[in-house]
Coordinates of C-alpha atoms and ligand atoms in Angstrom, one line a residue:
X6 CA 22.9 20.1 -12.6
X7 CA 25.5 18.0 -10.8
X8 CA 26.6 14.9 -12.8
X9 CA 26.0 12.1 -10.4
X10 CA 26.2 8.4 -11.1
X11 CA 25.4 5.4 -9.1
X12 CA 26.5 2.0 -10.6
X13 CA 24.7 1.9 -13.9
X14 CA 21.6 4.0 -13.3
X15 CA 21.8 7.8 -13.2
X16 CA 20.7 9.2 -9.9
X17 CA 17.6 11.3 -10.2
X18 CA 18.0 15.0 -9.8
X19 CA 15.1 16.5 -7.8
X20 CA 14.8 20.2 -6.9
X21 CA 12.7 21.8 -4.2
X22 CA 11.2 25.2 -5.1
X23 CA 8.4 27.6 -4.1
X24 CA 7.8 31.1 -2.8
X25 CA 10.1 32.4 0.0
X26 CA 8.9 31.2 3.4
X27 CA 6.7 28.5 2.1
X28 CA 8.6 25.9 4.1
X29 CA 11.1 24.7 1.5
X30 CA 14.1 24.3 3.9
X31 CA 11.9 22.7 6.6
X32 CA 10.7 20.1 4.1
X33 CA 14.2 19.7 2.6
X34 CA 15.5 18.9 6.1
X35 CA 12.7 16.5 6.8
X36 CA 13.3 14.6 3.6
X37 CA 17.1 14.5 3.7
X38 CA 17.8 14.4 7.4
X39 CA 21.4 15.2 8.2
X40 CA 22.9 14.1 4.9
X41 CA 23.4 17.5 3.4
X42 CA 26.2 19.4 1.6
X43 CA 26.4 23.2 1.4
X44 CA 28.3 25.1 -1.3
X45 CA 27.8 27.9 -3.8
X46 CA 26.5 28.0 -7.4
X47 CA 29.3 28.6 -9.9
X48 CA 30.0 32.3 -10.4
X49 CA 27.5 33.7 -7.9
X50 CA 27.5 33.9 -4.1
X51 CA 24.2 32.1 -3.8
X52 CA 24.1 29.2 -1.4
X53 CA 23.6 25.8 -2.8
X54 CA 22.2 23.1 -0.5
X55 CA 22.1 19.5 -1.6
X56 CA 21.1 16.3 0.2
X57 CA 20.4 12.7 -0.4
X58 CA 16.9 11.2 -0.5
X59 CA 16.6 7.4 0.1
X60 CA 13.5 5.4 -1.0
X61 CA 12.1 2.2 0.4
X62 CA 13.3 0.2 -2.6
X63 CA 16.9 1.2 -1.8
X64 CA 17.2 3.7 -4.6
X65 CA 18.5 7.2 -4.0
X66 CA 18.0 10.7 -5.5
X67 CA 19.8 14.0 -5.1
X68 CA 17.7 16.7 -3.7
X69 CA 18.5 20.4 -4.1
X70 CA 16.9 23.2 -2.0
X71 CA 16.6 26.0 -4.6
X72 CA 16.3 29.7 -3.6
X73 CA 12.7 30.9 -3.3
X74 CA 11.1 32.8 -6.1
X75 CA 7.6 34.3 -6.7
X76 CA 7.6 33.6 -10.4
X77 CA 9.7 32.4 -13.3
X78 CA 10.7 36.1 -14.0
X79 CA 13.7 36.6 -11.7
X80 CA 14.3 39.8 -9.8
X81 CA 17.5 38.9 -8.0
X82 CA 20.6 36.7 -8.5
X83 CA 19.0 34.1 -6.2
X84 CA 15.8 33.9 -8.2
X85 CA 17.8 33.8 -11.4
X86 CA 19.6 30.6 -10.2
X87 CA 16.2 29.0 -9.6
X88 CA 14.6 30.1 -12.9
X89 CA 17.6 29.1 -15.0
X90 CA 17.5 25.6 -13.5
X91 CA 13.7 25.3 -14.0
X92 CA 13.7 26.6 -17.5
X93 CA 16.7 24.5 -18.7
X94 CA 18.9 27.5 -19.2
X95 CA 22.0 25.9 -17.7
X96 CA 25.0 25.6 -20.1
X97 CA 24.5 21.9 -20.6
X98 CA 20.7 22.4 -21.2
X99 CA 19.8 19.9 -18.5
X100 CA 16.5 20.0 -16.7
X101 CA 15.7 18.5 -13.3
X102 CA 14.0 15.0 -13.3
X103 CA 11.4 16.2 -10.9
X104 CA 10.4 19.5 -9.2
X105 CA 8.8 19.5 -5.8
X106 CA 7.0 22.8 -5.6
X107 CA 6.1 23.9 -2.0
X108 CA 3.0 26.0 -1.5
X109 CA 1.7 27.8 1.6
X110 CA -1.8 26.3 1.9
X111 CA -3.1 29.4 3.7
X112 CA -2.0 31.5 0.7
X113 CA -2.8 29.0 -2.0
X114 CA -3.9 31.2 -4.9
X115 CA -0.9 33.4 -4.7
X116 CA 1.5 30.5 -4.4
X117 CA -0.2 28.7 -7.3
X118 CA 1.1 31.4 -9.6
X119 CA 4.6 29.9 -9.6
X120 CA 3.3 26.4 -9.4
X121 CA 1.2 26.7 -12.6
X122 CA 4.1 28.3 -14.4
X123 CA 6.1 25.2 -13.5
X124 CA 3.3 23.0 -14.6
X125 CA 3.3 24.9 -17.9
X126 CA 7.0 24.3 -18.3
X127 CA 6.2 20.5 -18.6
X128 CA 8.8 19.3 -16.1
X129 CA 7.3 16.5 -13.9
X130 CA 6.1 18.2 -10.7
X131 CA 4.7 17.3 -7.3
X132 CA 3.0 20.0 -5.3
X133 CA 3.4 19.9 -1.5
X134 CA 0.6 21.8 0.1
X135 CA 2.5 22.9 3.2
X136 CA 1.2 24.8 6.4
X137 CA -2.1 22.9 6.3
X138 CA -2.3 23.7 10.0
X139 CA -2.2 27.5 9.4
X140 CA -4.8 27.1 6.7
X141 CA -7.1 25.1 8.9
X142 CA -6.7 27.5 11.8
X143 CA -8.0 30.2 9.4
X144 CA -10.9 28.0 8.5
X145 CA -9.7 27.2 5.0
X146 CA -10.4 23.6 3.8
X147 CA -8.7 22.2 0.7
X148 CA -9.8 19.1 -1.1
X149 CA -6.5 17.9 -2.4
X150 CA -8.1 15.2 -4.6
X151 CA -10.2 17.8 -6.4
X152 CA -7.1 20.1 -6.7
X153 CA -5.1 17.2 -8.2
X154 CA -7.9 16.7 -10.8
X155 CA -8.1 20.3 -11.9
X156 CA -4.3 20.9 -12.0
X157 CA -3.4 17.5 -13.4
X158 CA -0.5 16.9 -11.0
X159 CA 0.1 15.2 -7.6
X160 CA -0.8 17.3 -4.6
X161 CA 0.3 16.2 -1.1
X162 CA -0.8 18.0 2.1
X163 CA 2.1 18.5 4.6
X164 CA 2.9 20.2 7.9
X165 CA 6.7 20.5 7.6
X166 CA 7.3 21.6 11.2
X167 CA 5.6 18.5 12.6
X168 CA 6.9 16.1 10.0
X169 CA 3.3 15.4 8.9
X170 CA 2.8 14.2 5.3
X171 CA 6.5 13.5 4.7
X172 CA 5.9 9.8 4.0
X173 CA 3.1 10.8 1.6
X174 CA 5.4 13.3 -0.2
X175 CA 8.2 10.7 -0.5
X176 CA 5.7 8.2 -1.9
X177 CA 4.5 10.8 -4.5
X178 CA 8.2 11.6 -5.4
X179 CA 8.9 7.9 -5.9
X180 CA 6.0 7.4 -8.4
X181 CA 6.5 7.5 -12.1
X182 CA 5.8 10.9 -13.4
X183 CA 5.1 10.9 -17.1
X184 CA 6.1 14.1 -18.9
X185 CA 3.0 16.2 -19.2
X186 CA 1.2 17.0 -22.5
X187 CA 1.3 20.6 -23.4
X188 CA -1.7 22.2 -21.7
X189 CA -1.1 25.7 -20.7
X190 CA -2.8 27.0 -17.5
X191 CA -3.5 30.3 -19.2
X192 CA -6.8 31.6 -20.4
X193 CA -5.8 34.2 -23.0
X194 CA -7.8 36.2 -25.5
X195 CA -7.7 34.3 -28.8
X196 CA -5.5 36.8 -30.6
X197 CA -2.9 36.7 -27.9
X198 CA -3.0 32.9 -27.9
X199 CA -2.3 32.9 -31.7
X200 CA 0.6 35.4 -31.5
X201 CA 2.0 33.4 -28.6
X202 CA 1.9 30.1 -30.4
X203 CA 3.5 31.6 -33.5
X204 CA 6.3 33.2 -31.5
X205 CA 7.0 30.0 -29.5
X206 CA 7.3 28.1 -32.8
X207 CA 9.8 30.7 -34.1
X208 CA 11.9 30.6 -30.9
X209 CA 12.0 26.8 -31.0
X210 CA 12.8 26.6 -34.7
X211 CA 15.5 29.3 -34.9
X212 CA 17.1 29.2 -31.6
X213 CA 16.7 25.6 -30.4
X214 CA 15.3 26.8 -27.1
X215 CA 13.8 24.0 -24.9
X216 CA 10.0 24.1 -24.7
X217 CA 9.8 25.4 -21.1
X218 CA 12.0 28.4 -21.9
X219 CA 10.4 29.1 -25.2
X220 CA 6.9 29.6 -23.7
X221 CA 8.3 31.7 -21.0
X222 CA 10.5 33.8 -23.3
X223 CA 7.6 34.3 -25.8
X224 CA 5.4 35.6 -22.9
X225 CA 8.3 37.9 -21.8
X226 CA 8.8 39.3 -25.2
X227 CA 5.1 39.9 -25.9
X228 CA 4.3 41.5 -22.5
X229 CA 7.4 43.8 -22.2
X230 CA 9.1 46.2 -24.5
X231 CA 12.4 44.4 -24.1
X232 CA 14.5 43.9 -27.2
X233 CA 17.0 41.6 -25.4
X234 CA 17.0 37.9 -25.0
X235 CA 16.3 36.3 -21.6
X236 CA 19.3 34.1 -21.6
X237 CA 19.7 32.2 -24.9
X238 CA 21.9 34.6 -26.8
X239 CA 20.9 37.6 -28.9
X240 CA 17.6 37.5 -30.9
X241 CA 17.8 37.5 -34.7
X242 CA 16.6 40.4 -36.7
X243 CA 13.8 38.2 -38.1
X244 CA 12.5 37.4 -34.6
X245 CA 12.8 41.0 -33.5
X246 CA 10.8 42.2 -36.5
X247 CA 8.1 39.6 -35.8
X248 CA 7.9 40.6 -32.1
X249 CA 7.6 44.3 -33.1
X250 CA 4.7 43.6 -35.4
X251 CA 3.0 41.4 -32.7
X252 CA 3.3 44.2 -30.1
X253 CA 1.9 46.8 -32.6
X254 CA -1.0 44.6 -33.4
X255 CA -1.8 43.9 -29.7
X256 CA -1.4 47.6 -28.8
X257 CA -3.7 48.5 -31.7
X258 CA -6.3 46.1 -30.3
X259 CA -5.9 47.9 -26.9
X260 CA -4.8 44.7 -25.2
X261 CA -2.8 45.6 -22.0
X262 CA 0.2 43.5 -22.8
X263 CA 2.0 43.6 -19.4
X264 CA -1.1 42.5 -17.5
X265 CA -3.0 40.2 -19.9
X266 CA -0.8 37.2 -19.1
X267 CA -0.8 37.8 -15.3
X268 CA -4.5 38.3 -15.1
X269 CA -5.4 35.3 -17.3
X270 CA -3.2 33.1 -15.1
X271 CA -5.0 34.3 -11.9
X272 CA -8.4 33.8 -13.6
X273 CA -7.4 30.2 -14.5
X274 CA -6.2 29.6 -10.9
X275 CA -9.4 31.0 -9.5
X276 CA -11.5 28.7 -11.7
X277 CA -9.4 25.6 -10.8
X278 CA -9.6 26.3 -7.1
X279 CA -13.3 27.0 -7.0
X280 CA -14.5 23.5 -6.2
X281 CA -11.4 22.5 -4.2
X282 CA -11.2 25.3 -1.6
X283 CA -13.8 26.1 1.0
X284 CA -13.4 29.3 3.0
X285 CA -15.3 30.3 6.1
X286 CA -18.4 32.4 5.5
X287 CA -18.1 36.2 5.5
X288 CA -14.4 36.1 4.6
X289 CA -13.4 34.3 7.8
X290 CA -14.4 35.1 11.4
X291 CA -11.5 35.5 13.7
X292 CA -11.6 35.0 17.5
X293 CA -11.6 38.8 18.1
X294 CA -14.5 39.2 15.6
X295 CA -16.5 36.5 17.5
X296 CA -15.7 38.3 20.8
X297 CA -16.8 41.6 19.3
X298 CA -20.1 40.2 18.2
X299 CA -21.0 39.4 21.8
X300 CA -19.4 42.4 23.6
X301 CA -20.9 45.0 21.4
X302 CA -24.3 43.2 21.0
X303 CA -27.3 45.6 21.4
X304 CA -28.7 43.6 24.4
X305 CA -25.9 41.3 25.6
X306 CA -23.3 44.1 25.3
X307 CA -25.2 46.2 28.0
X308 CA -25.8 43.1 30.2
X309 CA -22.0 42.2 30.1
X310 CA -21.0 45.9 30.7
X311 CA -23.4 46.3 33.7
X312 CA -22.3 42.9 35.2
X313 CA -18.6 43.9 34.9
X314 CA -19.3 47.3 36.5
X315 CA -21.2 45.6 39.3
X316 CA -18.3 43.2 40.0
X317 CA -15.9 46.2 40.1
X318 CA -18.3 48.0 42.5
X319 CA -18.5 45.0 44.8
X320 CA -14.7 44.4 44.7
X321 CA -14.1 48.0 45.8
X322 CA -16.7 48.2 48.6
X323 CA -17.4 44.7 49.9
X324 CA -14.5 42.3 49.0
X325 CA -11.9 44.9 50.0
X326 CA -12.9 44.4 53.6
X327 CA -11.2 41.0 53.6
X328 CA -7.6 42.1 52.6
X329 CA -8.1 45.2 54.8
X330 CA -8.7 43.0 57.8
X331 CA -5.5 41.0 57.0
X332 CA -3.5 44.2 56.7
X333 CA -5.0 45.5 59.9
X334 CA -4.3 42.2 61.7
X335 CA -0.6 42.4 60.6
X336 CA 0.0 45.5 62.8
Ligands
GDP21 N1 2.7 26.5 11.0 C1 3.6 26.0 10.1 N2 4.8 26.6 10.0 C2 5.7 26.0 9.1 C3 5.4 24.9 8.4 N3 6.5 24.6 7.6 C4 7.5 25.5 7.9 N4 7.0 26.4 8.8 C5 7.7 27.6 9.3 O1 7.7 28.6 8.3 C6 8.9 29.4 8.3 C7 9.6 29.3 7.0 O2 10.1 28.0 6.8 P1 11.4 27.7 5.8 O3 11.5 26.3 5.8 O4 12.6 28.5 6.3 O5 10.9 28.4 4.5 P2 11.7 28.6 3.1 O6 12.0 30.1 3.1 O7 10.7 28.3 2.1 O8 12.9 27.8 3.1 C8 9.7 28.8 9.5 O9 9.5 29.6 10.6 C9 9.1 27.4 9.6 O10 9.3 26.9 11.0 C10 4.1 24.3 8.6 O11 3.8 23.3 7.9 N5 3.3 24.9 9.4
MG22 MG1 14.9 28.2 2.8

């Protein structure tokens, strides 16, 4: 990240991330105002947007609006910029001091996929539950206190477009965020858990990979058939042999390697959200559903239909006399 110094204390490096269209740029603008600088990341044509964040006590932080990504497995150069920064894969091995992860509250389970991956990576994180207005309009209620308890991180509700919750978000950013203890938000079969822990140990020991990247790289190696590294140089023969044996063992046990990690994460998310999210009954009743209920009702449907037909009949035969008189009077 950018080396920035202010008198004696190092200025905190904070990054904003989240799925595309979750409201990252809107919240970035609300937090930084007009104090922004736009450039490119070195070596790629991906826009880099940076701003200054000032706190009540006079201290400042640098805020970077990272490109959006759905997970920590990148599918484009933009997403690679984000995942490299979040996993400490930059050349100098630096990690952000804090990650602000923006979630679309009306799509919370899907957006928690990336958020829980970041929580697993053990970088201090604050979740901004944005678009609370859209969620409420859809009848979704989220108890942020309960969500905080189940996820173990700060959760702040916001409506970026209206500037609601910005003060609360700034407050949460300013708090002290102790590094988290390792508690993975995965709920894996025991045998997968064992293989994963063993491989993480090997990757840390032999390659000096930082913990966030080691967990992620181990998951990547076990779930795919890739023989290549995910960004920390080539793998040693010893690790490759170990990975091959792990894969054979899991395949023999008929564990679906590509989906076991994804499914267990979603299962974990579902469980943690259970008590915190209330949805409208019957999967949400929209306005048109409500209208349908009355208009196609067995009794009221006919009453409304006959009334409308009656009004049309009257309008043609009786009320038309009035405009006809006007027209007649005009000649
Ligand atoms: N209803 C609603 N719309 C929002 C909110 N925050 C952002 N938006 C809108 O969502 C869209 C995507 O926002 P943007 O900040 O560009 O998302 P980004 O892709 O994550 O940077 C824009 O049209 C915003 O105006 C919010 O809290 N509520
Ligand atoms: Mg944006």
